[in-house]
mmCIF file of C-alpha atoms in Angstrom:
data_model
loop_
_atom_site.group_PDB
_atom_site.id
_atom_site.type_symbol
_atom_site.label_atom_id
_atom_site.label_comp_id
_atom_site.label_asym_id
_atom_site.label_seq_id
_atom_site.Cartn_x
_atom_site.Cartn_y
_atom_site.Cartn_z
ATOM 1 C CA MET A 1 17.526 5.662 19.787
ATOM 2 C CA LYS A 2 14.251 7.332 18.804
ATOM 3 C CA GLU A 3 14.226 9.173 15.546
ATOM 4 C CA LYS A 4 12.021 12.213 15.304
ATOM 5 C CA ASN A 5 9.361 11.874 12.695
ATOM 6 C CA LEU A 6 9.700 15.289 11.159
ATOM 7 C CA GLU A 7 6.741 15.226 8.847
ATOM 8 C CA ASP A 8 3.412 13.641 9.468
ATOM 9 C CA GLN A 9 2.996 13.587 13.225
ATOM 10 C CA ASN A 10 -0.485 14.985 12.885
ATOM 11 C CA PHE A 11 -2.172 13.860 9.731
ATOM 12 C CA SER A 12 -3.824 16.824 8.120
ATOM 13 C CA SER A 13 -6.829 16.151 5.925
ATOM 14 C CA PRO A 14 -5.208 15.897 2.449
ATOM 15 C CA ARG A 15 -3.012 13.030 3.663
ATOM 16 C CA GLY A 16 -5.864 11.361 5.532
ATOM 17 C CA GLY A 17 -5.301 9.267 8.632
ATOM 18 C CA GLU A 18 -7.997 10.702 10.888
ATOM 19 C CA TRP A 19 -10.717 8.435 12.230
ATOM 20 C CA ILE A 20 -13.690 8.583 9.882
ATOM 21 C CA GLU A 21 -16.790 9.979 11.565
ATOM 22 C CA THR A 22 -20.138 9.425 9.938
ATOM 23 C CA GLN A 23 -23.468 10.977 10.910
ATOM 24 C CA THR A 24 -26.030 8.177 11.248
ATOM 25 C CA GLN A 25 -29.072 7.505 13.374
ATOM 26 C CA GLN A 26 -27.730 4.364 15.007
ATOM 27 C CA LYS A 27 -24.578 4.207 17.073
ATOM 28 C CA LEU A 28 -21.513 3.047 15.177
ATOM 29 C CA LYS A 29 -19.716 -0.100 16.385
ATOM 30 C CA GLY A 30 -16.361 0.698 14.873
ATOM 31 C CA THR A 31 -14.550 2.822 12.370
ATOM 32 C CA VAL A 32 -11.385 2.932 10.287
ATOM 33 C CA ALA A 33 -8.661 5.475 9.597
ATOM 34 C CA ILE A 34 -7.250 5.530 6.076
ATOM 35 C CA ILE A 35 -3.932 7.216 5.311
ATOM 36 C CA ARG A 36 -4.481 7.820 1.622
ATOM 37 C CA GLU A 37 -0.977 8.712 0.503
ATOM 38 C CA ARG A 38 0.473 5.417 1.783
ATOM 39 C CA CYS A 39 -2.033 3.181 -0.035
ATOM 40 C CA LYS A 40 -0.822 1.157 -3.037
ATOM 41 C CA GLY A 41 -4.198 -0.260 -3.996
ATOM 42 C CA CYS A 42 -3.499 -3.980 -3.460
ATOM 43 C CA GLY A 43 -7.108 -4.550 -2.330
ATOM 44 C CA TYR A 44 -6.389 -6.941 0.557
ATOM 45 C CA CYS A 45 -8.459 -4.888 3.024
ATOM 46 C CA ILE A 46 -11.426 -4.897 0.655
ATOM 47 C CA GLU A 47 -11.163 -8.630 -0.077
ATOM 48 C CA PHE A 48 -10.604 -9.836 3.491
ATOM 49 C CA CYS A 49 -13.014 -7.528 5.339
ATOM 50 C CA PRO A 50 -15.362 -10.047 7.009
ATOM 51 C CA LEU A 51 -18.423 -7.837 6.507
ATOM 52 C CA LYS A 52 -17.384 -6.299 3.160
ATOM 53 C CA CYS A 53 -17.665 -2.709 4.377
ATOM 54 C CA LEU A 54 -14.901 -1.278 2.209
ATOM 55 C CA GLU A 55 -14.636 -0.549 -1.503
ATOM 56 C CA PHE A 56 -12.236 1.203 -3.883
ATOM 57 C CA SER A 57 -12.757 4.916 -4.037
ATOM 58 C CA LYS A 58 -13.131 6.597 -7.416
ATOM 59 C CA GLU A 59 -10.432 9.124 -6.542
ATOM 60 C CA PHE A 60 -6.676 8.707 -6.868
ATOM 61 C CA ASN A 61 -3.933 9.455 -4.420
ATOM 62 C CA GLY A 62 -0.653 11.145 -5.306
ATOM 63 C CA LYS A 63 0.863 7.948 -6.716
ATOM 64 C CA GLY A 64 -2.171 7.219 -8.875
ATOM 65 C CA TYR A 65 -3.661 4.362 -6.861
ATOM 66 C CA HIS A 66 -7.327 4.048 -5.892
ATOM 67 C CA TYR A 67 -7.416 4.014 -2.114
ATOM 68 C CA PRO A 68 -10.259 2.295 -0.213
ATOM 69 C CA HIS A 69 -13.123 4.105 1.427
ATOM 70 C CA ILE A 70 -15.781 2.902 3.816
ATOM 71 C CA LYS A 71 -19.012 2.059 2.027
ATOM 72 C CA PHE A 72 -21.159 0.757 4.880
ATOM 73 C CA PRO A 73 -20.016 2.578 8.048
ATOM 74 C CA GLU A 74 -22.857 1.074 10.078
ATOM 75 C CA LYS A 75 -21.654 -2.491 9.346
ATOM 76 C CA CYS A 76 -18.027 -1.956 10.451
ATOM 77 C CA THR A 77 -17.217 -3.517 13.823
ATOM 78 C CA GLY A 78 -13.675 -2.139 14.042
ATOM 79 C CA CYS A 79 -12.157 -5.627 14.122
ATOM 80 C CA ASP A 80 -8.870 -4.265 12.640
ATOM 81 C CA LEU A 81 -8.428 -7.222 10.272
ATOM 82 C CA CYS A 82 -7.937 -4.710 7.437
ATOM 83 C CA GLY A 83 -5.138 -3.183 9.488
ATOM 84 C CA MET A 84 -3.511 -6.568 9.997
ATOM 85 C CA TYR A 85 -3.588 -7.369 6.284
ATOM 86 C CA CYS A 86 -2.407 -3.959 5.077
ATOM 87 C CA PRO A 87 1.208 -4.197 3.836
ATOM 88 C CA ASP A 88 1.511 -0.406 3.687
ATOM 89 C CA PHE A 89 0.245 0.688 7.131
ATOM 90 C CA ALA A 90 -2.435 2.711 5.361
ATOM 91 C CA ILE A 91 -5.535 1.498 7.230
ATOM 92 C CA PHE A 92 -6.286 0.949 10.915
ATOM 93 C CA GLY A 93 -9.486 -0.157 12.615
ATOM 94 C CA LYS A 94 -10.854 0.910 15.981
ATOM 95 C CA LYS A 95 -13.733 -0.324 18.126
ATOM 96 C CA LEU A 96 -16.054 2.434 19.337
ATOM 97 C CA LEU A 97 -18.338 0.487 21.705
ATOM 98 C CA MET B 1 -5.037 10.505 34.502
ATOM 99 C CA THR B 2 -2.870 9.161 31.750
ATOM 100 C CA GLN B 3 -4.514 8.445 28.476
ATOM 101 C CA THR B 4 -3.702 5.033 27.054
ATOM 102 C CA LEU B 5 -2.337 5.076 23.540
ATOM 103 C CA GLU B 6 -4.328 3.410 20.810
ATOM 104 C CA LEU B 7 -2.793 0.615 18.758
ATOM 105 C CA LYS B 8 -2.542 2.954 15.761
ATOM 106 C CA ASP B 9 -0.437 5.465 17.689
ATOM 107 C CA LYS B 10 1.787 2.699 19.062
ATOM 108 C CA MET B 11 2.316 1.360 15.530
ATOM 109 C CA GLU B 12 3.138 4.852 14.267
ATOM 110 C CA GLY B 13 5.623 5.173 17.120
ATOM 111 C CA LEU B 14 7.441 1.988 16.085
ATOM 112 C CA LEU B 15 7.601 3.002 12.408
ATOM 113 C CA ARG B 16 9.802 5.623 10.788
ATOM 114 C CA THR B 17 6.787 7.306 9.236
ATOM 115 C CA ASN B 18 8.848 9.880 7.364
ATOM 116 C CA ARG B 19 10.232 7.026 5.221
ATOM 117 C CA LEU B 20 6.797 5.752 4.243
ATOM 118 C CA PRO B 21 5.425 4.751 1.738
ATOM 119 C CA HIS B 22 8.026 2.015 1.595
ATOM 120 C CA VAL B 23 9.861 0.594 -1.446
ATOM 121 C CA TRP B 24 8.051 -2.749 -1.637
ATOM 122 C CA CYS B 25 5.716 -3.354 -4.564
ATOM 123 C CA SER B 26 1.969 -3.118 -4.339
ATOM 124 C CA GLY B 27 0.644 -6.191 -2.525
ATOM 125 C CA CYS B 28 4.040 -7.488 -1.393
ATOM 126 C CA GLY B 29 3.896 -9.817 1.609
ATOM 127 C CA ILE B 30 6.917 -8.289 3.346
ATOM 128 C CA GLY B 31 4.782 -5.374 4.506
ATOM 129 C CA ILE B 32 2.380 -7.877 6.096
ATOM 130 C CA VAL B 33 5.306 -9.558 7.886
ATOM 131 C CA LEU B 34 6.527 -6.197 9.215
ATOM 132 C CA ASN B 35 2.980 -5.348 10.278
ATOM 133 C CA SER B 36 2.638 -8.648 12.161
ATOM 134 C CA PHE B 37 6.074 -8.281 13.755
ATOM 135 C CA LEU B 38 5.313 -4.806 15.103
ATOM 136 C CA ARG B 39 1.912 -5.932 16.365
ATOM 137 C CA ALA B 40 3.577 -8.891 18.098
ATOM 138 C CA LEU B 41 6.112 -6.543 19.732
ATOM 139 C CA ILE B 42 3.261 -4.365 21.020
ATOM 140 C CA ALA B 43 1.098 -7.285 22.148
ATOM 141 C CA SER B 44 3.907 -9.107 23.970
ATOM 142 C CA GLU B 45 4.853 -5.832 25.730
ATOM 143 C CA THR B 46 8.513 -6.353 24.886
ATOM 144 C CA ASP B 47 10.742 -3.420 25.843
ATOM 145 C CA GLU B 48 11.672 -1.964 22.455
ATOM 146 C CA ASN B 49 15.041 -0.790 23.813
ATOM 147 C CA LYS B 50 15.953 -4.432 24.478
ATOM 148 C CA VAL B 51 15.270 -5.598 20.925
ATOM 149 C CA ALA B 52 17.849 -5.405 18.126
ATOM 150 C CA VAL B 53 17.111 -6.355 14.543
ATOM 151 C CA SER B 54 19.793 -7.404 12.083
ATOM 152 C CA CYS B 55 19.120 -7.769 8.394
ATOM 153 C CA GLY B 56 21.182 -8.750 5.369
ATOM 154 C CA ILE B 57 20.667 -7.743 1.765
ATOM 155 C CA GLY B 58 17.505 -8.123 -0.214
ATOM 156 C CA CYS B 59 13.966 -6.845 -0.354
ATOM 157 C CA THR B 60 13.118 -8.321 3.052
ATOM 158 C CA ALA B 61 16.260 -6.980 4.674
ATOM 159 C CA ARG B 62 15.007 -3.459 4.143
ATOM 160 C CA ILE B 63 12.673 -4.101 7.082
ATOM 161 C CA SER B 64 15.246 -2.731 9.544
ATOM 162 C CA GLY B 65 15.142 0.652 7.836
ATOM 163 C CA TYR B 66 11.450 1.156 8.495
ATOM 164 C CA MET B 67 11.406 0.202 12.163
ATOM 165 C CA ASN B 68 12.101 2.805 14.822
ATOM 166 C CA ILE B 69 14.090 0.310 16.921
ATOM 167 C CA ASP B 70 17.762 -0.608 16.849
ATOM 168 C CA GLY B 71 18.575 -2.217 13.536
ATOM 169 C CA PHE B 72 21.598 -3.056 11.472
ATOM 170 C CA HIS B 73 21.826 -3.583 7.730
ATOM 171 C CA MET B 74 24.523 -6.204 7.211
ATOM 172 C CA THR B 75 26.424 -7.521 4.220
ATOM 173 C CA HIS B 76 24.744 -10.213 2.149
ATOM 174 C CA GLY B 77 23.882 -13.326 4.140
ATOM 175 C CA ARG B 78 25.642 -12.249 7.332
ATOM 176 C CA ALA B 79 22.571 -11.215 9.298
ATOM 177 C CA LEU B 80 22.873 -14.310 11.495
ATOM 178 C CA ALA B 81 26.625 -13.878 11.962
ATOM 179 C CA PHE B 82 26.075 -10.326 13.150
ATOM 180 C CA ALA B 83 23.186 -11.357 15.399
ATOM 181 C CA THR B 84 25.382 -14.065 16.938
ATOM 182 C CA GLY B 85 28.066 -11.537 17.830
ATOM 183 C CA LEU B 86 25.507 -9.096 19.142
ATOM 184 C CA LYS B 87 23.942 -11.707 21.368
ATOM 185 C CA LEU B 88 27.284 -12.888 22.758
ATOM 186 C CA ALA B 89 28.498 -9.340 23.440
ATOM 187 C CA ASN B 90 25.281 -8.230 25.117
ATOM 188 C CA PRO B 91 23.279 -11.212 26.410
ATOM 189 C CA ALA B 92 20.509 -8.933 27.722
ATOM 190 C CA LEU B 93 19.428 -8.061 24.179
ATOM 191 C CA LYS B 94 16.739 -9.957 22.314
ATOM 192 C CA THR B 95 18.193 -10.313 18.836
ATOM 193 C CA VAL B 96 16.000 -10.806 15.816
ATOM 194 C CA ALA B 97 17.355 -11.641 12.369
ATOM 195 C CA ILE B 98 14.993 -11.025 9.471
ATOM 196 C CA GLY B 99 15.839 -11.945 5.917
ATOM 197 C CA GLY B 100 14.620 -13.411 2.705
ATOM 198 C CA ASP B 101 15.257 -16.915 1.452
ATOM 199 C CA GLY B 102 18.203 -15.810 -0.680
ATOM 200 C CA ASP B 103 19.781 -14.051 2.272
ATOM 201 C CA MET B 104 19.153 -16.646 4.988
ATOM 202 C CA ILE B 105 19.328 -19.924 3.108
ATOM 203 C CA ALA B 106 21.260 -19.401 -0.124
ATOM 204 C CA ILE B 107 24.300 -17.282 0.736
ATOM 205 C CA GLY B 108 23.803 -17.356 4.502
ATOM 206 C CA GLY B 109 22.948 -21.036 4.696
ATOM 207 C CA ASN B 110 26.155 -21.916 6.481
ATOM 208 C CA HIS B 111 25.559 -19.332 9.183
ATOM 209 C CA PHE B 112 22.009 -20.606 9.489
ATOM 210 C CA ILE B 113 22.891 -24.222 10.169
ATOM 211 C CA HIS B 114 25.646 -23.314 12.627
ATOM 212 C CA ALA B 115 23.520 -20.804 14.538
ATOM 213 C CA ALA B 116 20.859 -23.518 14.837
ATOM 214 C CA ARG B 117 23.461 -26.117 15.874
ATOM 215 C CA ARG B 118 24.868 -23.880 18.610
ATOM 216 C CA ASN B 119 21.336 -22.937 19.646
ATOM 217 C CA ILE B 120 22.056 -19.244 20.008
ATOM 218 C CA ASP B 121 19.186 -17.398 21.624
ATOM 219 C CA MET B 122 17.639 -15.457 18.735
ATOM 220 C CA LEU B 123 14.543 -15.243 16.613
ATOM 221 C CA VAL B 124 14.994 -15.853 12.894
ATOM 222 C CA ILE B 125 12.252 -14.790 10.506
ATOM 223 C CA CYS B 126 12.707 -15.977 6.929
ATOM 224 C CA VAL B 127 10.371 -14.575 4.301
ATOM 225 C CA ASN B 128 10.253 -17.094 1.472
ATOM 226 C CA ASN B 129 9.087 -15.628 -1.825
ATOM 227 C CA PHE B 130 10.467 -18.447 -4.036
ATOM 228 C CA ASN B 131 12.996 -16.337 -5.996
ATOM 229 C CA TYR B 132 15.664 -13.657 -5.749
ATOM 230 C CA GLY B 133 13.370 -10.648 -5.822
ATOM 231 C CA MET B 134 15.688 -7.663 -5.662
ATOM 232 C CA THR B 135 18.054 -8.760 -8.410
ATOM 233 C CA GLY B 136 15.375 -9.529 -10.975
ATOM 234 C CA GLY B 137 13.684 -12.846 -10.298
ATOM 235 C CA GLN B 138 16.432 -15.456 -10.664
ATOM 236 C CA ALA B 139 15.719 -19.040 -9.593
ATOM 237 C CA ALA B 140 16.576 -19.535 -5.906
ATOM 238 C CA PRO B 141 17.114 -22.692 -3.785
ATOM 239 C CA THR B 142 13.465 -22.394 -2.793
ATOM 240 C CA THR B 143 11.943 -22.069 -6.278
ATOM 241 C CA THR B 144 9.248 -24.681 -6.711
ATOM 242 C CA LYS B 145 9.561 -27.262 -9.488
ATOM 243 C CA GLU B 146 8.294 -26.224 -12.930
ATOM 244 C CA SER B 147 8.146 -22.571 -11.934
ATOM 245 C CA CYS B 148 10.017 -20.185 -14.201
ATOM 246 C CA GLY B 149 12.577 -17.594 -13.255
ATOM 247 C CA THR B 150 14.933 -15.322 -15.162
ATOM 248 C CA THR B 151 17.664 -17.984 -15.006
ATOM 249 C CA ALA B 152 15.206 -20.853 -15.515
ATOM 250 C CA PRO B 153 13.168 -19.812 -18.567
ATOM 251 C CA TYR B 154 11.793 -23.337 -19.126
ATOM 252 C CA GLY B 155 11.074 -23.941 -15.482
ATOM 253 C CA SER B 156 13.159 -25.064 -12.561
ATOM 254 C CA PHE B 157 13.890 -28.793 -12.255
ATOM 255 C CA GLU B 158 15.765 -28.741 -8.954
ATOM 256 C CA ASN B 159 14.398 -29.920 -5.654
ATOM 257 C CA PRO B 160 13.714 -26.934 -3.408
ATOM 258 C CA PHE B 161 14.744 -26.743 0.228
ATOM 259 C CA ASN B 162 12.370 -27.755 2.995
ATOM 260 C CA LEU B 163 13.292 -25.051 5.484
ATOM 261 C CA PRO B 164 11.455 -26.301 8.613
ATOM 262 C CA PHE B 165 13.144 -29.687 8.139
ATOM 263 C CA ILE B 166 16.624 -28.105 7.939
ATOM 264 C CA ALA B 167 15.974 -26.024 11.051
ATOM 265 C CA ASP B 168 14.582 -29.049 12.904
ATOM 266 C CA ALA B 169 17.489 -31.279 11.886
ATOM 267 C CA CYS B 170 20.055 -28.649 12.913
ATOM 268 C CA GLY B 171 18.508 -28.366 16.345
ATOM 269 C CA ALA B 172 16.226 -25.312 16.450
ATOM 270 C CA VAL B 173 13.974 -25.252 19.494
ATOM 271 C CA TYR B 174 11.011 -23.538 17.844
ATOM 272 C CA VAL B 175 10.049 -24.100 14.211
ATOM 273 C CA ALA B 176 6.909 -22.755 12.588
ATOM 274 C CA ARG B 177 5.716 -21.941 9.117
ATOM 275 C CA TRP B 178 2.908 -19.601 8.095
ATOM 276 C CA THR B 179 1.905 -17.800 4.947
ATOM 277 C CA ALA B 180 1.224 -14.110 4.424
ATOM 278 C CA PHE B 181 -2.472 -15.000 4.571
ATOM 279 C CA HIS B 182 -2.300 -16.302 8.188
ATOM 280 C CA VAL B 183 -1.717 -12.911 9.811
ATOM 281 C CA ARG B 184 -3.264 -13.632 13.205
ATOM 282 C CA GLN B 185 -1.486 -16.971 13.625
ATOM 283 C CA LEU B 186 1.771 -15.366 12.477
ATOM 284 C CA GLN B 187 1.442 -12.626 15.074
ATOM 285 C CA LEU B 188 0.780 -15.140 17.861
ATOM 286 C CA SER B 189 3.667 -17.286 16.654
ATOM 287 C CA ILE B 190 6.099 -14.340 16.732
ATOM 288 C CA GLN B 191 4.836 -13.443 20.214
ATOM 289 C CA GLU B 192 5.475 -17.003 21.364
ATOM 290 C CA ALA B 193 8.916 -17.156 19.740
ATOM 291 C CA LEU B 194 10.000 -13.832 21.276
ATOM 292 C CA LYS B 195 9.531 -15.360 24.712
ATOM 293 C CA LYS B 196 11.266 -18.617 23.780
ATOM 294 C CA LYS B 197 14.897 -19.093 24.809
ATOM 295 C CA GLY B 198 16.960 -20.592 22.024
ATOM 296 C CA PHE B 199 17.056 -20.610 18.251
ATOM 297 C CA SER B 200 13.501 -19.947 17.061
ATOM 298 C CA PHE B 201 12.761 -20.132 13.359
ATOM 299 C CA ILE B 202 9.651 -18.927 11.556
ATOM 300 C CA GLU B 203 9.283 -19.335 7.815
ATOM 301 C CA ILE B 204 6.715 -17.208 6.026
ATOM 302 C CA PHE B 205 5.506 -17.888 2.510
ATOM 303 C CA SER B 206 5.089 -14.586 0.784
ATOM 304 C CA GLN B 207 4.093 -13.375 -2.646
ATOM 305 C CA CYS B 208 6.518 -11.705 -5.058
ATOM 306 C CA THR B 209 3.913 -9.942 -7.147
ATOM 307 C CA GLU B 210 6.021 -8.244 -9.795
ATOM 308 C CA LEU B 211 8.541 -10.983 -10.575
ATOM 309 C CA PHE B 212 7.649 -14.536 -9.544
ATOM 310 C CA LEU B 213 3.898 -14.249 -10.014
ATOM 311 C CA ARG B 214 4.126 -12.136 -13.172
ATOM 312 C CA LYS B 215 6.782 -14.325 -14.827
ATOM 313 C CA ASN B 216 4.792 -17.493 -14.115
ATOM 314 C CA LYS B 217 1.382 -15.909 -14.831
ATOM 315 C CA TYR B 218 0.077 -16.947 -11.398
ATOM 316 C CA GLY B 219 -1.982 -13.748 -11.134
ATOM 317 C CA ALA B 220 -1.756 -10.706 -8.914
ATOM 318 C CA GLY B 221 -0.998 -10.540 -5.211
ATOM 319 C CA LEU B 222 -4.626 -11.025 -4.312
ATOM 320 C CA ASP B 223 -4.793 -14.272 -6.343
ATOM 321 C CA GLU B 224 -1.740 -15.588 -4.511
ATOM 322 C CA MET B 225 -3.373 -14.763 -1.170
ATOM 323 C CA LYS B 226 -6.414 -16.765 -2.268
ATOM 324 C CA PHE B 227 -4.067 -19.591 -3.344
ATOM 325 C CA PHE B 228 -2.515 -19.575 0.146
ATOM 326 C CA LYS B 229 -5.982 -19.569 1.682
ATOM 327 C CA GLN B 230 -7.250 -22.516 -0.355
ATOM 328 C CA ASN B 231 -4.109 -24.668 -0.499
ATOM 329 C CA SER B 232 -2.806 -24.462 3.057
ATOM 330 C CA VAL B 233 -3.457 -27.103 5.678
ATOM 331 C CA ILE B 234 -2.819 -26.315 9.338
ATOM 332 C CA LYS B 235 -1.012 -29.241 10.981
ATOM 333 C CA ASN B 236 0.382 -28.201 14.349
ATOM 334 C CA GLY B 237 3.022 -30.570 15.655
ATOM 335 C CA ALA B 238 3.400 -32.355 12.310
ATOM 336 C CA ASP B 239 6.644 -34.066 11.340
ATOM 337 C CA THR B 240 8.751 -31.517 9.451
ATOM 338 C CA ARG B 241 9.464 -34.096 6.721
ATOM 339 C CA GLU B 242 5.823 -33.749 5.669
ATOM 340 C CA ALA B 243 6.216 -29.980 5.268
ATOM 341 C CA GLU B 244 7.912 -30.028 1.891
ATOM 342 C CA PHE B 245 6.498 -27.789 -0.823
ATOM 343 C CA ASN B 246 8.099 -29.088 -4.004
ATOM 344 C CA SER B 247 5.618 -28.007 -6.620
ATOM 345 C CA ARG B 248 2.648 -25.705 -6.846
ATOM 346 C CA ASN B 249 0.276 -28.686 -6.806
ATOM 347 C CA ASP B 250 1.349 -29.684 -3.291
ATOM 348 C CA LYS B 251 -0.580 -28.673 -0.215
ATOM 349 C CA ILE B 252 1.155 -26.033 1.904
ATOM 350 C CA VAL B 253 1.567 -27.527 5.360
ATOM 351 C CA VAL B 254 1.580 -24.693 7.905
ATOM 352 C CA GLY B 255 1.640 -24.628 11.663
ATOM 353 C CA LYS B 256 3.932 -24.856 14.631
ATOM 354 C CA PHE B 257 6.066 -27.960 14.067
ATOM 355 C CA VAL B 258 8.657 -28.021 16.837
ATOM 356 C CA ASP B 259 8.579 -26.600 20.358
ATOM 357 C CA ARG B 260 11.177 -28.171 22.643
ATOM 358 C CA GLU B 261 13.736 -27.254 25.276
ATOM 359 C CA ARG B 262 17.526 -27.416 24.812
ATOM 360 C CA PRO B 263 20.263 -25.527 26.683
ATOM 361 C CA ASP B 264 21.295 -22.548 24.588
ATOM 362 C CA PHE B 265 24.875 -21.547 23.715
ATOM 363 C CA LYS B 266 25.587 -19.353 26.732
ATOM 364 C CA GLU B 267 23.934 -21.735 29.179
ATOM 365 C CA SER B 268 25.934 -24.730 27.983
ATOM 366 C CA MET B 269 29.183 -22.698 27.832
ATOM 367 C CA ASP B 270 28.741 -21.452 31.403
ATOM 368 C CA GLY B 271 27.830 -24.935 32.582
ATOM 369 C CA TYR B 272 30.798 -26.634 30.916
ATOM 370 C CA PHE B 273 33.486 -24.081 31.863
ATOM 371 C CA GLY B 274 32.062 -23.813 35.371
ATOM 372 C CA LYS B 275 32.554 -27.552 35.680
ATOM 373 C CA VAL B 276 36.040 -27.670 34.102
ATOM 374 C CA LEU B 277 37.648 -24.423 35.293
ATOM 375 C CA LYS B 278 35.643 -24.070 38.537
ATOM 376 C CA ASP B 279 36.648 -20.789 40.333
ATOM 377 C CA LYS B 280 38.932 -19.578 37.542
ATOM 378 C CA PHE B 281 35.951 -19.072 35.216
ATOM 379 C CA ILE B 282 34.312 -15.611 35.241
ATOM 380 C CA ARG B 283 30.818 -15.576 33.830
ATOM 381 C CA TYR B 284 30.180 -12.855 31.271
ATOM 382 C CA GLU B 285 26.899 -11.055 31.912
ATOM 383 C CA GLY B 286 27.195 -8.087 29.567
ATOM 384 C CA PRO B 287 29.445 -5.075 28.940
ATOM 385 C CA LEU B 288 28.572 -3.283 32.195
ATOM 386 C CA GLN B 289 27.570 -6.083 34.548
ATOM 387 C CA THR B 290 30.717 -8.232 34.621
ATOM 388 C CA LYS B 291 33.137 -7.473 37.468
ATOM 389 C CA ILE B 292 36.702 -8.719 37.063
#
């Protein structure tokens, strides 16, 4: 029934996938986790983010796509709409409050 | 104290993560459909051991390979035929058939109308991307008028199918249509249809970024998402005859069109044979439950 996922059970830092923690004065409302190697750069998360917190990063992933990164971490509410629109399971949102 | 799993971990548990990134093109809507389906499974708290997915051939039918639940990759167009057999052999299972428009409606159209006529208890998800994507963008029965394909270089002149109307006319109990843009509504619709007993049909308009959109110069995947956003009108409970999408200038009518009750195949079979054969009839309740 269940297949063992041999590889990426814990996402080490080059693959991404950990919840992004930012040092700011105010308390963060939400955050996102971006799994960089899965991203194909379609830009849906950036376009449909209600508060426009995300933008394309200048770096490439292994396939040569620009993955998103969080530009305004203090704006993000963790609504997970980016996660719902992502066709590649590369981004997930989480509420912190 | 048990720690509750986050949604991300539940999603990773339902995916075969060692197969990712998947084969679909950048910005393809099939990934969004899979995402919504898994989220609906999690939100409706369906037992994943009681769900079986059957898929045919095509881009969309590769969905079963990425889900960590029981799935079967069938021959072309026979996803519904397989799901019918599965449901009759093990009535405790919730069968889901997922396929593209070429798989469900073109080659599997006959299975589709008969499964809807018999009202077999299953959920059918049809991802309509207006062409045959995997084989190179040929014109399909759902290609809109004046849109080009590999086999229609000057544009298609045929009338496309109106899928909600076919499903409604054949007797489906739940008919809905959404686009890849309406993710939240799609998730709620799948949740609702999973609980529904009978033939439930959900059509999803999706974008074929590399073939249909590129051949017709309709822009990238993001432009098509904006097109879906601007051109769709939500009309819940509308007559399915209004839901036709013949050309790109039409409005896309989306929403839940039909939600009714009809006895499904097993219910009507048990009722009829119970009436005709009386004590001689043994009800079939599954491979292990039936005592003879």
